[in-house]
């Protein structure tokens, strides 16, 4: 019987596609679906999608803006360049639930309080966008993703009928602060993201901009209003827990960035103290410092100047991960490095002194886990800057 209805729906959709979309019944529902966080870094922020259900036509579909294809031509190159192509996918809602049930991630649904024409408008827009020629879009994790799409579609369909609200909104939160609430500060994922992304991420968010995270889509839709029959009513008609699981947390690693940098910093300080007392310089330590910070600096410069990522420019992490360090490292390798190295080290000391100012003024926040490394670098560069001969 289900196959019969599915086949009927298929031919109806084909038949109607030229002139108009399938007319939803009065029993249809448009819902915002929010999934909880997973254990992997890319799952840590949760997920958002739109559900369209119509029992009269026996279909229950999910419209998912989080689809991508690893086998897509130039996928990895486009991702690195800041041009990742994602697409809108449409499939059965039960299939959508399978993975979340297996991963034990909660799923919640918010049925929107819409008129029949508004439900139809949502459906028409989604059906038009899911067509192969319209389904791809340039993904941006902060400004154009699976969560912001739901905000934008709702605004497009309802226009000024919808008023987004959230009683818990904090106007002093930046994009970076909101992001860091979702991932452990002492994880390599958090370290990598915070090093790679620049000061644009430290701008304060508006209410609408917080909806780059699924949890805020859920919260804001819950508190928002819609004008229905000339009356202000709740945007969400009913709320339901589809899959009931506890929030999952990222598994901590023994070799966390803070621990690694702390151990390296302590060893480095002990070596520096020994070098100071013995009037010598440990070559391998300086080589490690200059090459490692230089390589990170080159990556920062590449993301800043040679990609289209919206949040990688103006990245003040270059003050400690300075790209020229990589080239200076070759001079450090020499038995008798040039005398200008001490002056160069003084510049690096000044750069490190600027970091606390930028951090305290919130021009840009830096990874907390890097603090032990910054403290060590300051002492080591200060030592190198005072040596007349290296």
Short mmCIF file of N, CA and C in Angstrom, two decimals, residues 268 270-291 328-339 341-342 345 376 379-390:
data_model
loop_
_atom_site.label_atom_id
_atom_site.label_comp_id
_atom_site.label_asym_id
_atom_site.label_seq_id
_atom_site.Cartn_x
_atom_site.Cartn_y
_atom_site.Cartn_z
N UNK A 268 61.41 23.99 27.79
CA UNK A 268 62.07 25.11 27.14
C UNK A 268 62.61 26.13 28.13
N UNK A 270 63.52 25.53 31.25
CA UNK A 270 64.67 24.93 31.94
C UNK A 270 65.92 25.00 31.06
N UNK A 271 65.74 24.73 29.77
CA UNK A 271 66.87 24.82 28.84
C UNK A 271 67.36 26.25 28.72
N UNK A 272 66.41 27.19 28.65
CA UNK A 272 66.77 28.60 28.54
C UNK A 272 67.54 29.07 29.78
N UNK A 273 67.11 28.66 30.95
CA UNK A 273 67.81 29.01 32.18
C UNK A 273 69.23 28.43 32.17
N UNK A 274 69.35 27.17 31.70
CA UNK A 274 70.66 26.54 31.60
C UNK A 274 71.55 27.27 30.59
N UNK A 275 70.98 27.65 29.44
CA UNK A 275 71.72 28.39 28.42
C UNK A 275 72.22 29.72 28.96
N UNK A 276 71.35 30.38 29.73
CA UNK A 276 71.70 31.68 30.30
C UNK A 276 72.89 31.54 31.27
N UNK A 277 72.84 30.51 32.10
CA UNK A 277 73.89 30.29 33.09
C UNK A 277 75.22 29.90 32.42
N UNK A 278 75.15 29.14 31.35
CA UNK A 278 76.35 28.61 30.71
C UNK A 278 76.81 29.46 29.52
N UNK A 279 76.06 30.55 29.24
CA UNK A 279 76.40 31.45 28.13
C UNK A 279 76.49 30.69 26.80
N UNK A 280 75.46 29.90 26.54
CA UNK A 280 75.41 29.17 25.27
C UNK A 280 74.00 29.23 24.71
N UNK A 281 73.76 28.55 23.59
CA UNK A 281 72.43 28.51 22.98
C UNK A 281 72.16 27.10 22.48
N UNK A 282 71.01 26.54 22.85
CA UNK A 282 70.62 25.21 22.41
C UNK A 282 69.99 25.32 21.02
N UNK A 283 70.74 24.87 20.03
CA UNK A 283 70.34 25.07 18.63
C UNK A 283 69.03 24.38 18.29
N UNK A 284 68.87 23.11 18.73
CA UNK A 284 67.69 22.34 18.31
C UNK A 284 66.40 22.98 18.83
N UNK A 285 66.46 23.60 20.01
CA UNK A 285 65.27 24.21 20.59
C UNK A 285 64.82 25.40 19.74
N UNK A 286 65.77 26.26 19.38
CA UNK A 286 65.43 27.43 18.56
C UNK A 286 64.98 27.02 17.16
N UNK A 287 65.61 25.98 16.63
CA UNK A 287 65.21 25.48 15.32
C UNK A 287 63.76 25.00 15.36
N UNK A 288 63.42 24.25 16.41
CA UNK A 288 62.05 23.75 16.57
C UNK A 288 61.06 24.91 16.68
N UNK A 289 61.40 25.92 17.47
CA UNK A 289 60.51 27.08 17.67
C UNK A 289 60.26 27.81 16.36
N UNK A 290 61.33 28.15 15.67
CA UNK A 290 61.20 28.99 14.48
C UNK A 290 60.52 28.26 13.33
N UNK A 291 60.85 26.99 13.13
CA UNK A 291 60.22 26.25 12.03
C UNK A 291 58.74 25.96 12.32
N UNK A 328 63.70 32.38 8.71
CA UNK A 328 64.74 32.69 9.68
C UNK A 328 65.29 31.40 10.30
N UNK A 329 64.45 30.37 10.38
CA UNK A 329 64.88 29.09 10.93
C UNK A 329 66.08 28.51 10.22
N UNK A 330 66.22 28.79 8.91
CA UNK A 330 67.37 28.27 8.16
C UNK A 330 68.66 28.95 8.60
N UNK A 331 68.56 30.22 9.01
CA UNK A 331 69.74 30.92 9.52
C UNK A 331 70.09 30.44 10.93
N UNK A 332 69.02 30.11 11.70
CA UNK A 332 69.23 29.61 13.06
C UNK A 332 69.98 28.27 13.03
N UNK A 333 69.80 27.51 11.95
CA UNK A 333 70.46 26.21 11.83
C UNK A 333 71.97 26.33 11.74
N UNK A 334 72.45 27.45 11.29
CA UNK A 334 73.89 27.63 11.11
C UNK A 334 74.62 27.64 12.45
N UNK A 335 75.86 27.23 12.41
CA UNK A 335 76.68 27.21 13.63
C UNK A 335 76.88 28.61 14.17
N UNK A 336 77.04 29.57 13.26
CA UNK A 336 77.20 30.98 13.66
C UNK A 336 76.17 31.83 12.92
N UNK A 337 74.96 31.92 13.48
CA UNK A 337 73.89 32.70 12.84
C UNK A 337 74.27 34.18 12.74
N UNK A 338 73.68 34.92 11.80
CA UNK A 338 73.99 36.34 11.66
C UNK A 338 73.58 37.14 12.89
N UNK A 339 74.26 38.27 13.10
CA UNK A 339 74.03 39.07 14.30
C UNK A 339 72.63 39.70 14.33
N UNK A 341 69.90 38.43 14.04
CA UNK A 341 68.90 37.55 14.66
C UNK A 341 68.44 38.12 16.00
N UNK A 342 69.37 38.71 16.77
CA UNK A 342 69.00 39.27 18.08
C UNK A 342 68.02 40.43 17.91
N UNK A 345 64.68 39.00 17.09
CA UNK A 345 64.04 38.46 18.29
C UNK A 345 63.36 39.58 19.09
N UNK A 376 56.40 30.93 27.24
CA UNK A 376 57.74 30.42 26.96
C UNK A 376 58.39 31.18 25.81
N UNK A 379 59.89 34.48 26.92
CA UNK A 379 61.16 34.33 27.64
C UNK A 379 62.29 33.94 26.70
N UNK A 380 62.00 33.02 25.77
CA UNK A 380 63.06 32.56 24.86
C UNK A 380 63.49 33.67 23.91
N UNK A 381 62.52 34.39 23.35
CA UNK A 381 62.87 35.49 22.45
C UNK A 381 63.62 36.60 23.20
N UNK A 382 63.23 36.83 24.44
CA UNK A 382 63.92 37.83 25.25
C UNK A 382 65.38 37.41 25.47
N UNK A 383 65.57 36.14 25.71
CA UNK A 383 66.93 35.59 25.87
C UNK A 383 67.74 35.78 24.59
N UNK A 384 67.12 35.45 23.45
CA UNK A 384 67.84 35.58 22.17
C UNK A 384 68.14 37.04 21.84
N UNK A 385 67.23 37.94 22.23
CA UNK A 385 67.44 39.36 21.90
C UNK A 385 68.55 40.00 22.69
N UNK A 386 68.92 39.40 23.84
CA UNK A 386 69.97 39.98 24.68
C UNK A 386 71.34 39.39 24.41
N UNK A 387 71.38 38.33 23.59
CA UNK A 387 72.67 37.72 23.28
C UNK A 387 73.33 38.48 22.12
N UNK A 388 74.51 38.97 22.37
CA UNK A 388 75.23 39.73 21.35
C UNK A 388 75.70 38.83 20.20
N UNK A 389 75.99 37.60 20.55
CA UNK A 389 76.40 36.65 19.52
C UNK A 389 75.67 35.34 19.75
N UNK A 390 75.17 34.76 18.68
CA UNK A 390 74.43 33.50 18.78
C UNK A 390 75.31 32.33 18.31
#
